[in-house]
Tab-separated table of C-alpha atoms and ligand atoms in Angstrom:
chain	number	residue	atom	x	y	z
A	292	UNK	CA	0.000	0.000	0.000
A	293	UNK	CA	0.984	3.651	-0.620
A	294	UNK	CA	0.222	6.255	1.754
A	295	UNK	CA	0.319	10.072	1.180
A	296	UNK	CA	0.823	11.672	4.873
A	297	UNK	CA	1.118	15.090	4.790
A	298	UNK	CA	3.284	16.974	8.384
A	299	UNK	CA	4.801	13.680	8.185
A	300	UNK	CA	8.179	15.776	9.711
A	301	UNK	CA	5.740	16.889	12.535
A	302	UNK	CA	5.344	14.971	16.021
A	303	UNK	CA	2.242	12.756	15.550
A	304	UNK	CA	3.190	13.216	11.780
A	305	UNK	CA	7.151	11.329	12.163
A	306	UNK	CA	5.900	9.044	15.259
A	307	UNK	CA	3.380	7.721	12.681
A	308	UNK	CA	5.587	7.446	9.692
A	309	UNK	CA	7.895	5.241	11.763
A	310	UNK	CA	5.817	3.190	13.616
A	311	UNK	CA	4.081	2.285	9.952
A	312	UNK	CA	7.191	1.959	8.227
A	313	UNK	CA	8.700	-0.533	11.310
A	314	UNK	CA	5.327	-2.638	11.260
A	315	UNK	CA	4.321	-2.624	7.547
A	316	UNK	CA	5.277	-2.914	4.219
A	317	UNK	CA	3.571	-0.144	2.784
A	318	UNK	CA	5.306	2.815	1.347
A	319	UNK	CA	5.306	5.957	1.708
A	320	UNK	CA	5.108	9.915	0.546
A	321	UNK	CA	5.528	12.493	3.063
A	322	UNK	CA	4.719	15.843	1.880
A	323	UNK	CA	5.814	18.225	4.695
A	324	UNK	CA	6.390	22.302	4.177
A	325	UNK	CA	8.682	22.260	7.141
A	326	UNK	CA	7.263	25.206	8.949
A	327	UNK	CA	9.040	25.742	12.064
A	328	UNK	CA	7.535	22.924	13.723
A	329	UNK	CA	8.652	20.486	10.985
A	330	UNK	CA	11.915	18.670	11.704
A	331	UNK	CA	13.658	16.685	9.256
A	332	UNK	CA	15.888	15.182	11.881
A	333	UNK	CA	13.186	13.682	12.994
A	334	UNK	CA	13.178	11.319	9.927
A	335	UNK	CA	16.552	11.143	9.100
A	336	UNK	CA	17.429	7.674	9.254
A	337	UNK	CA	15.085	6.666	6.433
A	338	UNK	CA	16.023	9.833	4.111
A	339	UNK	CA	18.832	10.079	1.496
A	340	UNK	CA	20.705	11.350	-1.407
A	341	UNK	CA	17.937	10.729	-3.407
A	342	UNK	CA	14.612	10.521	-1.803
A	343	UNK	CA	14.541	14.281	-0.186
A	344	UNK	CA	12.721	16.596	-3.241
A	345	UNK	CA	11.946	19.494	-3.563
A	346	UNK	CA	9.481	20.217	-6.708
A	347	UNK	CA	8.860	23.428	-8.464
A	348	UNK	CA	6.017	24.718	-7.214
A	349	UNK	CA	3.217	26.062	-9.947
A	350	UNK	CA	0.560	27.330	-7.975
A	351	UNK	CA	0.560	31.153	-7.452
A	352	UNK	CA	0.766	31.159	-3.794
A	353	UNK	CA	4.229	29.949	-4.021
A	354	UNK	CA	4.969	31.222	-7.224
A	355	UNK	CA	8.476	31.237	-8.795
A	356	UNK	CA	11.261	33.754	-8.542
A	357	UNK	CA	14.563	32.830	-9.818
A	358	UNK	CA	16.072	36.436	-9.645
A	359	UNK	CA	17.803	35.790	-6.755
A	360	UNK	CA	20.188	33.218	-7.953
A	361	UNK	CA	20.015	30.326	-5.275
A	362	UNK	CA	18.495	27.023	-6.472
A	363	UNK	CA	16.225	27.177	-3.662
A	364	UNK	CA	14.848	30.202	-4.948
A	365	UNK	CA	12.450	28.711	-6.930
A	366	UNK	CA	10.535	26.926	-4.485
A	367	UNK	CA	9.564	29.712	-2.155
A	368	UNK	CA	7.918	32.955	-2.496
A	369	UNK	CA	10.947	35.595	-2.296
A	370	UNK	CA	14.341	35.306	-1.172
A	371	UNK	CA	13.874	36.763	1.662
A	372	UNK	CA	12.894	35.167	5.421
A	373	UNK	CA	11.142	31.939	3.719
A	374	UNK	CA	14.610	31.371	2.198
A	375	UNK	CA	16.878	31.483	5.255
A	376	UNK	CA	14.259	29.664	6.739
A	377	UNK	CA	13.896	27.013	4.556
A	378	UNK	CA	17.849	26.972	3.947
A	379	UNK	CA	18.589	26.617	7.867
A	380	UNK	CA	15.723	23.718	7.899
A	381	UNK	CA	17.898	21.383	5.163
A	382	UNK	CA	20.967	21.657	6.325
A	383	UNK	CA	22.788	18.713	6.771
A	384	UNK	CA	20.607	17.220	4.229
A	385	UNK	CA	20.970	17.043	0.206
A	386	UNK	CA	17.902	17.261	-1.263
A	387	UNK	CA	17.023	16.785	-5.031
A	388	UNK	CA	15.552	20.223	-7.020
A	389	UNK	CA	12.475	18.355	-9.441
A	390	UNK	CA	12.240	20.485	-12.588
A	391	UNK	CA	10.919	17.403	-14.471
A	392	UNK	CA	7.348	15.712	-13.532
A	393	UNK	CA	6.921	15.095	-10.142
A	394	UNK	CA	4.494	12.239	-10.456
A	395	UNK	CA	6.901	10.410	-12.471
A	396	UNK	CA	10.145	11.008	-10.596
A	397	UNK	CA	8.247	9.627	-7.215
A	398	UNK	CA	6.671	6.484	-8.749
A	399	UNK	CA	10.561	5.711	-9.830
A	400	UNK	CA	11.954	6.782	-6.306
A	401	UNK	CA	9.088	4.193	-4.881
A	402	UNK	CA	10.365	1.186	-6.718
A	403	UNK	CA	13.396	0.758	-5.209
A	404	UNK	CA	12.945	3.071	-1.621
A	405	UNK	CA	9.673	2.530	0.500
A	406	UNK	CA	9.929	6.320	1.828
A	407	UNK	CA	9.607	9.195	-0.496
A	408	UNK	CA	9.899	13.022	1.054
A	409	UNK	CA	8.548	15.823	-0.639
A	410	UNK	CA	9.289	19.174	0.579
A	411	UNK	CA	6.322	21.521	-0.454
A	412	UNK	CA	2.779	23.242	0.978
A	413	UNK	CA	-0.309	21.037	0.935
A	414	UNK	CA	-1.433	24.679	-0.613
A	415	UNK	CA	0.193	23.481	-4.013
A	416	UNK	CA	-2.590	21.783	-5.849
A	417	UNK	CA	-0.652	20.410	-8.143
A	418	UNK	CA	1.689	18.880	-5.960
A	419	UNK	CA	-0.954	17.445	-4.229
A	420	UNK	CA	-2.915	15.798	-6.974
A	421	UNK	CA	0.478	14.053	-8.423
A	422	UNK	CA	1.164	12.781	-5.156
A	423	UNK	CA	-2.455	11.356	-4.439
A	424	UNK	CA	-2.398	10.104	-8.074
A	425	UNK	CA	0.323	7.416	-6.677
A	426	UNK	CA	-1.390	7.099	-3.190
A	427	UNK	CA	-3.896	4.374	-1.745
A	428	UNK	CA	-4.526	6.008	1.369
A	429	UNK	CA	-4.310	9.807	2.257
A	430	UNK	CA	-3.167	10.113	6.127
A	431	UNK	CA	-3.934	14.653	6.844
A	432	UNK	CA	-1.915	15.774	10.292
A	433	UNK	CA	-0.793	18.695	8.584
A	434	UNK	CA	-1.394	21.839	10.487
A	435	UNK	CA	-0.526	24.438	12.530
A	436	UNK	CA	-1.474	23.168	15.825
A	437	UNK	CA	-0.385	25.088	19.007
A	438	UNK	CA	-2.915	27.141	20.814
A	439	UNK	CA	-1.029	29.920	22.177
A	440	UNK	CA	0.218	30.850	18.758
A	441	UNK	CA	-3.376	30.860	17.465
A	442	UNK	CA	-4.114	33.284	19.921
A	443	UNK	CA	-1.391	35.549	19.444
A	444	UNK	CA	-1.450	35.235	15.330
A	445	UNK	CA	-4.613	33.054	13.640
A	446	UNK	CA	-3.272	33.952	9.924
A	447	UNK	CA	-1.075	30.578	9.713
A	448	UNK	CA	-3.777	28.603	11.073
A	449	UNK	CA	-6.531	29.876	8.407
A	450	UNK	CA	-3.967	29.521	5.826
A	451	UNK	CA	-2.677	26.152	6.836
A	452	UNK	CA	-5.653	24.444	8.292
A	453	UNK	CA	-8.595	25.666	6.702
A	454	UNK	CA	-7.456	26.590	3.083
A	455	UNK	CA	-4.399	24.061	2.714
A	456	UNK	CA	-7.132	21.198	3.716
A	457	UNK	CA	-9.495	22.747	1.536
A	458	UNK	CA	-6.729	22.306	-1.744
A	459	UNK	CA	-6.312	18.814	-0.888
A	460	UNK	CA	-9.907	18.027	-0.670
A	461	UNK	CA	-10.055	19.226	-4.008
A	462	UNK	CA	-7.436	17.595	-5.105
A	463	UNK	CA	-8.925	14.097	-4.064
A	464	UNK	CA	-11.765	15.083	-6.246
A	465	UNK	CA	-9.971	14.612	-9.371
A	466	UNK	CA	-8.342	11.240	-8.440
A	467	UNK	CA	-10.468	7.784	-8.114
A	468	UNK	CA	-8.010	5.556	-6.354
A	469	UNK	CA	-7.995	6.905	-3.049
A	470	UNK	CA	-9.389	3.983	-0.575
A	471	UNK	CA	-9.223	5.970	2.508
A	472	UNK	CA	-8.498	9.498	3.191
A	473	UNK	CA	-7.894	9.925	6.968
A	474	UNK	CA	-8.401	13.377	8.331
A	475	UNK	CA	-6.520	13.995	11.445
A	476	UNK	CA	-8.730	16.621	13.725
A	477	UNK	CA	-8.518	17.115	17.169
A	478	UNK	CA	-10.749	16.496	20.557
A	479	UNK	CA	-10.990	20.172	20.699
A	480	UNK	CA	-13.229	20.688	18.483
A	481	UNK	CA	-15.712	19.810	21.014
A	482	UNK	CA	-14.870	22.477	23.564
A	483	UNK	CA	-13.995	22.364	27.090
A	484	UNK	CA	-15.729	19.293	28.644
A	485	UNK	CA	-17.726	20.433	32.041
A	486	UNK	CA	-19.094	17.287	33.636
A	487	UNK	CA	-19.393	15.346	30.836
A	488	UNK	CA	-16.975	13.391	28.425
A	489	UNK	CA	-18.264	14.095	24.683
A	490	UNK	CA	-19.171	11.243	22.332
A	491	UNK	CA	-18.575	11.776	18.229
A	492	UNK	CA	-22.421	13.062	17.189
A	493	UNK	CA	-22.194	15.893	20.074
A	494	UNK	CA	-21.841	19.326	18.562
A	495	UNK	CA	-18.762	21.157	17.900
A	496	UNK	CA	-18.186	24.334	20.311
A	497	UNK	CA	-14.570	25.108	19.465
A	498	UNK	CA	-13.471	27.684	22.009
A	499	UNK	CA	-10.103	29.225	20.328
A	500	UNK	CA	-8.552	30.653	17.269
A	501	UNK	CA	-6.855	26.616	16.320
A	502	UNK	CA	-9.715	24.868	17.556
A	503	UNK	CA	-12.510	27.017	15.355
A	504	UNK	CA	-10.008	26.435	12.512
A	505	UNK	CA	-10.246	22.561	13.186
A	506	UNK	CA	-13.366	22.511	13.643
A	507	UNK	CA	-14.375	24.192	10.183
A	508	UNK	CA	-12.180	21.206	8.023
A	509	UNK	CA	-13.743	18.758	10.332
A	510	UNK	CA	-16.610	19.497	9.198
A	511	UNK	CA	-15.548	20.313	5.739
A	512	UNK	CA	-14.150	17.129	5.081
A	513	UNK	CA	-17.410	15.335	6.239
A	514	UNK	CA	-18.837	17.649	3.279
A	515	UNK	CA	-16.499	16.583	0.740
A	516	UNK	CA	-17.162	12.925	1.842
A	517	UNK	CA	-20.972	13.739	1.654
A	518	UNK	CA	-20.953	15.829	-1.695
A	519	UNK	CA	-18.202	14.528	-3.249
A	520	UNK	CA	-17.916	10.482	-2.101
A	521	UNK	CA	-14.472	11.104	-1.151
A	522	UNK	CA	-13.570	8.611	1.204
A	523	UNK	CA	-13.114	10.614	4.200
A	524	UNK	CA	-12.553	9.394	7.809
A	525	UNK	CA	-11.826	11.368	11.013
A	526	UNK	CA	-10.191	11.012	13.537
A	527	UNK	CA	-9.932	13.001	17.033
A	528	UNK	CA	-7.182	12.971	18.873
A	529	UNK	CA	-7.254	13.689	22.552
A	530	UNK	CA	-3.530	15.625	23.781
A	531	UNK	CA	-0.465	13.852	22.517
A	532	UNK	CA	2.591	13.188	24.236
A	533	UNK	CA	6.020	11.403	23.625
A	534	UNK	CA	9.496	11.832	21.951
A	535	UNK	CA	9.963	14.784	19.023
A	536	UNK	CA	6.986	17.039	20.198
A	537	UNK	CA	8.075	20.475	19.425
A	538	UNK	CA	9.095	22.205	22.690
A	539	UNK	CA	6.287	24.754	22.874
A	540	UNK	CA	3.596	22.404	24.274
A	541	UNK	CA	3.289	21.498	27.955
A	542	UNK	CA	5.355	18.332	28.490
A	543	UNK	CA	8.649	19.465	26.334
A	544	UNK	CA	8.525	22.980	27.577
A	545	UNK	CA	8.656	21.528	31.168
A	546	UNK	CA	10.854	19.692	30.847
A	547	UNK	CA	13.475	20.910	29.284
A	548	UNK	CA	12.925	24.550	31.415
A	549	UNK	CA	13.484	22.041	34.576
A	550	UNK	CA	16.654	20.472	33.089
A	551	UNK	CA	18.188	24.114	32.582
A	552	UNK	CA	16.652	25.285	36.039
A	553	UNK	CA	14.525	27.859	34.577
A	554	UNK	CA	10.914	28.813	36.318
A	555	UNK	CA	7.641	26.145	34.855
A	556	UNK	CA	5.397	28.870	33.745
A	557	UNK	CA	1.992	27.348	35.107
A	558	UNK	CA	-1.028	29.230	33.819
A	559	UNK	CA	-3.012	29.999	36.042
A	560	UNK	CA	-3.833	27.859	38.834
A	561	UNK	CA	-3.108	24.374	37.117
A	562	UNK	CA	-5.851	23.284	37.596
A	563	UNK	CA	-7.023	22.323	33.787
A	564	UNK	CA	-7.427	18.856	32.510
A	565	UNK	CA	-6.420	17.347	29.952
A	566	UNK	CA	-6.194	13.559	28.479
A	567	UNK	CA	-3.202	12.690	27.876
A	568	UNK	CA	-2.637	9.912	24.595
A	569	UNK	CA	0.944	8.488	23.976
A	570	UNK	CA	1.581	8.599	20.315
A	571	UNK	CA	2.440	5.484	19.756
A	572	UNK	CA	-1.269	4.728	20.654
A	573	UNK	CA	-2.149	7.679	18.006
A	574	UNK	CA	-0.399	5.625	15.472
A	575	UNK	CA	-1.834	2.263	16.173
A	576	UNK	CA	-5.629	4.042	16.730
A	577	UNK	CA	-4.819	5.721	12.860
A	578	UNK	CA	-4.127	1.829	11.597
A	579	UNK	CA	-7.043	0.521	12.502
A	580	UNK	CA	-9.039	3.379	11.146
A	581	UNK	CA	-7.291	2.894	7.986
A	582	UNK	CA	-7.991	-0.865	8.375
A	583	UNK	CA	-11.793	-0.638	9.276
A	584	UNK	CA	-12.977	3.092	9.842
A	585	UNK	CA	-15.893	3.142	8.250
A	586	UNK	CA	-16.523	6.011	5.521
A	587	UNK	CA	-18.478	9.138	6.551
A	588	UNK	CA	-17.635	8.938	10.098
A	589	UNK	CA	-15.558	10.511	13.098
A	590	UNK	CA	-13.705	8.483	15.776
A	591	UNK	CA	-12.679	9.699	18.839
A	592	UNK	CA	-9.048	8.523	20.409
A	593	UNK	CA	-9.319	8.686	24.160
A	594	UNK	CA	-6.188	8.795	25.894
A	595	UNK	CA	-8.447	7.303	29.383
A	596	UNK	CA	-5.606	9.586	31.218
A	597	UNK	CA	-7.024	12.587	32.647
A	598	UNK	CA	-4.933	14.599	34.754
A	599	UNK	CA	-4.256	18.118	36.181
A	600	UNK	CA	-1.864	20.144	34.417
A	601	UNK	CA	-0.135	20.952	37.896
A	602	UNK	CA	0.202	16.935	38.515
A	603	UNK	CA	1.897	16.649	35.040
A	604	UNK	CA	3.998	19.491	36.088
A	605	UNK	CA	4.897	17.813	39.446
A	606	UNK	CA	5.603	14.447	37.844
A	607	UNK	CA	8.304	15.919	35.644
A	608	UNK	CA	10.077	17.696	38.239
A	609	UNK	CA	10.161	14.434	40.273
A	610	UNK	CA	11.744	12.939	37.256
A	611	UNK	CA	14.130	15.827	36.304
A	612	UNK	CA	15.245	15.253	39.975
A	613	UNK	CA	14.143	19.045	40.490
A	614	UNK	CA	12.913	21.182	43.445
A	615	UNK	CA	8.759	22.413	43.137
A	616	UNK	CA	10.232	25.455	43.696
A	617	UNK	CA	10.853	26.310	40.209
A	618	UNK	CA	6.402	26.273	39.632
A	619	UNK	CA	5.478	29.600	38.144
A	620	UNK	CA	2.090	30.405	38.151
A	621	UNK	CA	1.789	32.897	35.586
A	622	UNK	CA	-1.008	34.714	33.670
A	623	UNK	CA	-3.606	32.308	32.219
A	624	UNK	CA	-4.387	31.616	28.887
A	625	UNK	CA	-7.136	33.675	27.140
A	626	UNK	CA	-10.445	31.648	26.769
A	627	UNK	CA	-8.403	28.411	28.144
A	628	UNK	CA	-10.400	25.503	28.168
A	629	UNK	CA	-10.684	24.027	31.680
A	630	UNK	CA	-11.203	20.239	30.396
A	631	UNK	CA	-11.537	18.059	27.811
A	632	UNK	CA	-12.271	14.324	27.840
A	633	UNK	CA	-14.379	12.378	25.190
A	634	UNK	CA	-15.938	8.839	25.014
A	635	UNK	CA	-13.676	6.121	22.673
A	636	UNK	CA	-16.365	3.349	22.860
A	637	UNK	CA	-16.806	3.966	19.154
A	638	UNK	CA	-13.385	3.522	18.122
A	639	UNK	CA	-13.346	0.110	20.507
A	640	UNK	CA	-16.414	-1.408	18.886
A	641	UNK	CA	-14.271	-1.252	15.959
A	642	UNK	CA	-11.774	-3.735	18.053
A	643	UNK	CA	-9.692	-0.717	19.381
A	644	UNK	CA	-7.225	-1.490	22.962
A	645	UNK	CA	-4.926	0.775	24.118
A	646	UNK	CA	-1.724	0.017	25.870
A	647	UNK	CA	-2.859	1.671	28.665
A	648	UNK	CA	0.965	2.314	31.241
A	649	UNK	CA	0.277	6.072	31.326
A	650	UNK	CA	3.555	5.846	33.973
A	651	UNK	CA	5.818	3.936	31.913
A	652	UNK	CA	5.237	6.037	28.893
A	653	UNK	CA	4.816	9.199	30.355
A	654	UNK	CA	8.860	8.114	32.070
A	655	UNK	CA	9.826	7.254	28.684
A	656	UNK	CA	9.196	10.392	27.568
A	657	UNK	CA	10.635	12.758	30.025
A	658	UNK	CA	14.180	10.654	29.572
A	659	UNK	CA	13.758	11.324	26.002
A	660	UNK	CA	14.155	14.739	26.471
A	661	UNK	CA	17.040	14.284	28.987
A	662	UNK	CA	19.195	11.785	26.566
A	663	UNK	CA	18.474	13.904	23.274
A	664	UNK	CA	19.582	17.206	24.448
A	665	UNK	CA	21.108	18.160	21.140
A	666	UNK	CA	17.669	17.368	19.231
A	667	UNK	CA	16.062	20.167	21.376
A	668	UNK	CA	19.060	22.533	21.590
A	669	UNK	CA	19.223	22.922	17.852
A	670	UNK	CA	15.937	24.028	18.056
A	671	UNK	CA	15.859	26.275	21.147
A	672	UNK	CA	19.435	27.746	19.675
A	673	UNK	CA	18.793	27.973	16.107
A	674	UNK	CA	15.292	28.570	15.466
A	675	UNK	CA	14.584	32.255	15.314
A	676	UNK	CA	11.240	32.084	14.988
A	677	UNK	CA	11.030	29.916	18.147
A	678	UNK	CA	12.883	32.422	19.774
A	679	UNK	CA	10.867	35.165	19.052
A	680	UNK	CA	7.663	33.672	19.974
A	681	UNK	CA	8.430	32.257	23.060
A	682	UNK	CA	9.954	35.581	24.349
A	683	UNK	CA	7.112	37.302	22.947
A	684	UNK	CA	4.340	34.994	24.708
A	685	UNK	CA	6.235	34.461	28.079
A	686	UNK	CA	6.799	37.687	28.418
A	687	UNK	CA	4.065	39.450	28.903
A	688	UNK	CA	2.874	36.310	31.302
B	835	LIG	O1	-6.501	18.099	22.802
B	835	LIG	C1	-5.749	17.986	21.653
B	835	LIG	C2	-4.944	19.226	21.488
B	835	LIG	O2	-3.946	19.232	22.487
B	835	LIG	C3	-4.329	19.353	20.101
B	835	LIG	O3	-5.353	19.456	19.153
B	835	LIG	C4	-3.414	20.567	20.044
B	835	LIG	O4	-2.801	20.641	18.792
B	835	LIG	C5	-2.390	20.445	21.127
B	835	LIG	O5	-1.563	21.572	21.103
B	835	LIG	C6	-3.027	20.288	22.491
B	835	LIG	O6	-3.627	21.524	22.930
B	835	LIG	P1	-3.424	22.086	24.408
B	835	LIG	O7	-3.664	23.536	24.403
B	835	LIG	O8	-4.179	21.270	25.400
B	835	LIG	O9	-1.848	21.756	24.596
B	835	LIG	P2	-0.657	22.542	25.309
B	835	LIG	O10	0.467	21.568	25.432
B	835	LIG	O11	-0.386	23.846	24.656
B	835	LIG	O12	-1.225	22.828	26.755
B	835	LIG	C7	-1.634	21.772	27.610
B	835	LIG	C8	-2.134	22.404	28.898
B	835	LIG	O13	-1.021	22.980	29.583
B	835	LIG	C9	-3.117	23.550	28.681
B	835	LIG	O14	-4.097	23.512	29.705
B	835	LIG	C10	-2.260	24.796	28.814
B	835	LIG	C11	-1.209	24.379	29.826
B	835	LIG	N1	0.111	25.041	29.666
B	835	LIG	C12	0.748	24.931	28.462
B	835	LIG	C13	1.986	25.541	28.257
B	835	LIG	C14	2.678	25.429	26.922
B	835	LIG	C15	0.694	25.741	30.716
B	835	LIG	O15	0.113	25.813	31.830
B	835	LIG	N2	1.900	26.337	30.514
B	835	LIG	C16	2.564	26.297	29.335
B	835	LIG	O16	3.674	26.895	29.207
């Protein structure tokens, strides 16, 4: 089988192209734009010399500019920030510039490599319709997908969410041999949970800037497979953890300010909830939806771990070994949802059981963080845009 999985440099995204590659024998395309939570380090043992493309875009959002003289310069908009940015994101890597038919060059890649990565926005139509040409199955994480960003700037997540899911829903329009076409939302869509744990037909009360924007493709792709017969699926996620999560969201961000000694910035009291789902159970949930989700519908993926943030917070101190001195309570977050929890008995009719050590993973984890230092301090060191956004949002906390 070939699959098409688009953010497959993200967290959820890599964590699923590994565990698939390492239990299958399916192949794959990863189309990823690397934004700045895109890592191809993340992937690097399966990428090489002549796997790693990047295609010349046609569309007009990314149209062409060759003035500037760099080979990369065709790919992005100007030569300006996009360029450093995408320049700083391959380095280290030597990746292939496709002036010639895209289609064609992956098919070739794919019969002697089972891993295919395409550097480009899902907002390229074109891009998108060659790769789903060659694709059985279409697995959608890509998005922008941290809150606090969304509420500080919603323009990515409009872009990104809503319109680049819209150009690949068209885009599976003009193919016919898509089986499945998994749409990766996200429990939130729901809205904060008060007393109750939401099952798939409730309705949708999103309750931030991401959340709204998930909630409008959730429902969009549910149209397409309604208008269109595109063979949608969905999936909703309940709060991921594990190793490569970009260190903005609550478990890296903890942990690594503990291992330098820094203050936890807490918001608020702590007091939220949320339900936590090691991604390795993401992965195996997103298998068996691909095996026997059934067409038209959403699944929920419960991680049956609810806890505090504060006891999350304590928990990683006690593994860092530090003092729960260093807890912060700072400024909440605007419109923060106080809990969120949703009902998987859907998913398990469908034969669904989840490895359910919450302690072992959650331990797992936190030492990731510890024993791959240099993943995170490339980031946290070389990322300006990182940089700028965390001391932009935890400053004014
Ligand atoms: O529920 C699924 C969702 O979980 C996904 O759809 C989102 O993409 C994902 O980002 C996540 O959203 P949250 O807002 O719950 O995740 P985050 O890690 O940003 O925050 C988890 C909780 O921790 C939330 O109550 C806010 C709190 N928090 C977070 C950070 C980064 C803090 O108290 N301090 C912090 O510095």
């Amino acid at each position: 089988m070939i699959l098409l999985v688009t953010g497959g440099a993200g967290f959820i995204g890599s964590n699923f192209v590994k565990h698939r590659l390492q239990t299958t024998d399916d192949k794959m395309i990863i189309l990823d734009s690397l934004t700045y939570a895109g890592v191809l380090d993340n992937l690097k043992e399966y990428l090489n010399d002549s796997n790693l493309l990047i295609p010349k875009t046609q569309d007009d959002l990314l149209s062409v500019t060759k003035q500037i003289g760099e080979r990369l310069s065709y790919a992005v908009p100007d030569g300006s920030a996009e360029l450093k940015r995408l320049t700083s994101k391959l380095e280290g890597f030597n990746p292939n510039y496709v002036e010639s038919d895209l289609y064609d060059m992956v098919k070739d890649i794919l019969k002697k490599d089972k891993v295919v990565f395409v550097v480009a926005n899902i907002i390229d139509s074109k891009t998108d319709q060659a790769l789903m040409r060659l694709s059985d199955v279409v697995v959608h994480f890509a998005a922008e997908s941290h809150v606090d960003r969304s509420i500080f700037d919603a323009d990515a997540f409009i872009k990104t969410n809503v319109y680049g899911t819209y150009t690949l829903l068209e885009a599976a329009k003009n193919v016919s041999n898509l089986k499945k076409f998994i749409h990766i939302s996200t429990d939130e869509v729901y809205g904060h949970a008060i007393g109750k744990s939401f099952k798939e037909a409730d309705p949708l009360n999103p309750r931030n800037p991401y959340s709204s924007a998930k909630a409008a493709v959730d429902r969009m792709a549910y149209a397409y497979h309604q208008t269109y017969g595109i063979p949608i699926v969905i999936a909703r996620p309940s709060n991921n953890f594990g190793s490569n999560q970009y260190p903005e969201k609550l478990i890296p961000v903890m942990t690594i300010k503990a291992l330098k000694n820094e203050p936890l910035p807490v918001y608020g009291d702590g007091r939220q909830e949320r339900d936590w789902l090691y991604v390795e159970d993401t992965a195996r949930a997103i298998d068996l939806l691909i095996k026997s989700g059934k067409i038209g519908e959403a699944y929920n993926i419960a991680g049956n771990n609810e806890r505090e943030n504060i006891s999350i917070v304590r928990k990683i101190l006690e593994i860092t070994g530090r003092s729960e001195k260093l807890i912060d309570h700072v400024k909440d977050r605007p419109g923060h949802d106080v809990r969120y929890s949703i009902d998987d008995s859907k998913i398990k009719d469908l034969g669904w059981v989840q490895d359910r050590d919450f302690d072992k993973q959650f331990e797992y984890t936190v030492n990731w963080y510890i024993q791959n230092q240099n993943w995170w301090e490339k980031i946290l060191n070389k990322d300006q845009e990182y940089k700028a956004f965390m001391k932009a949002w935890y400053e004014e906390r």
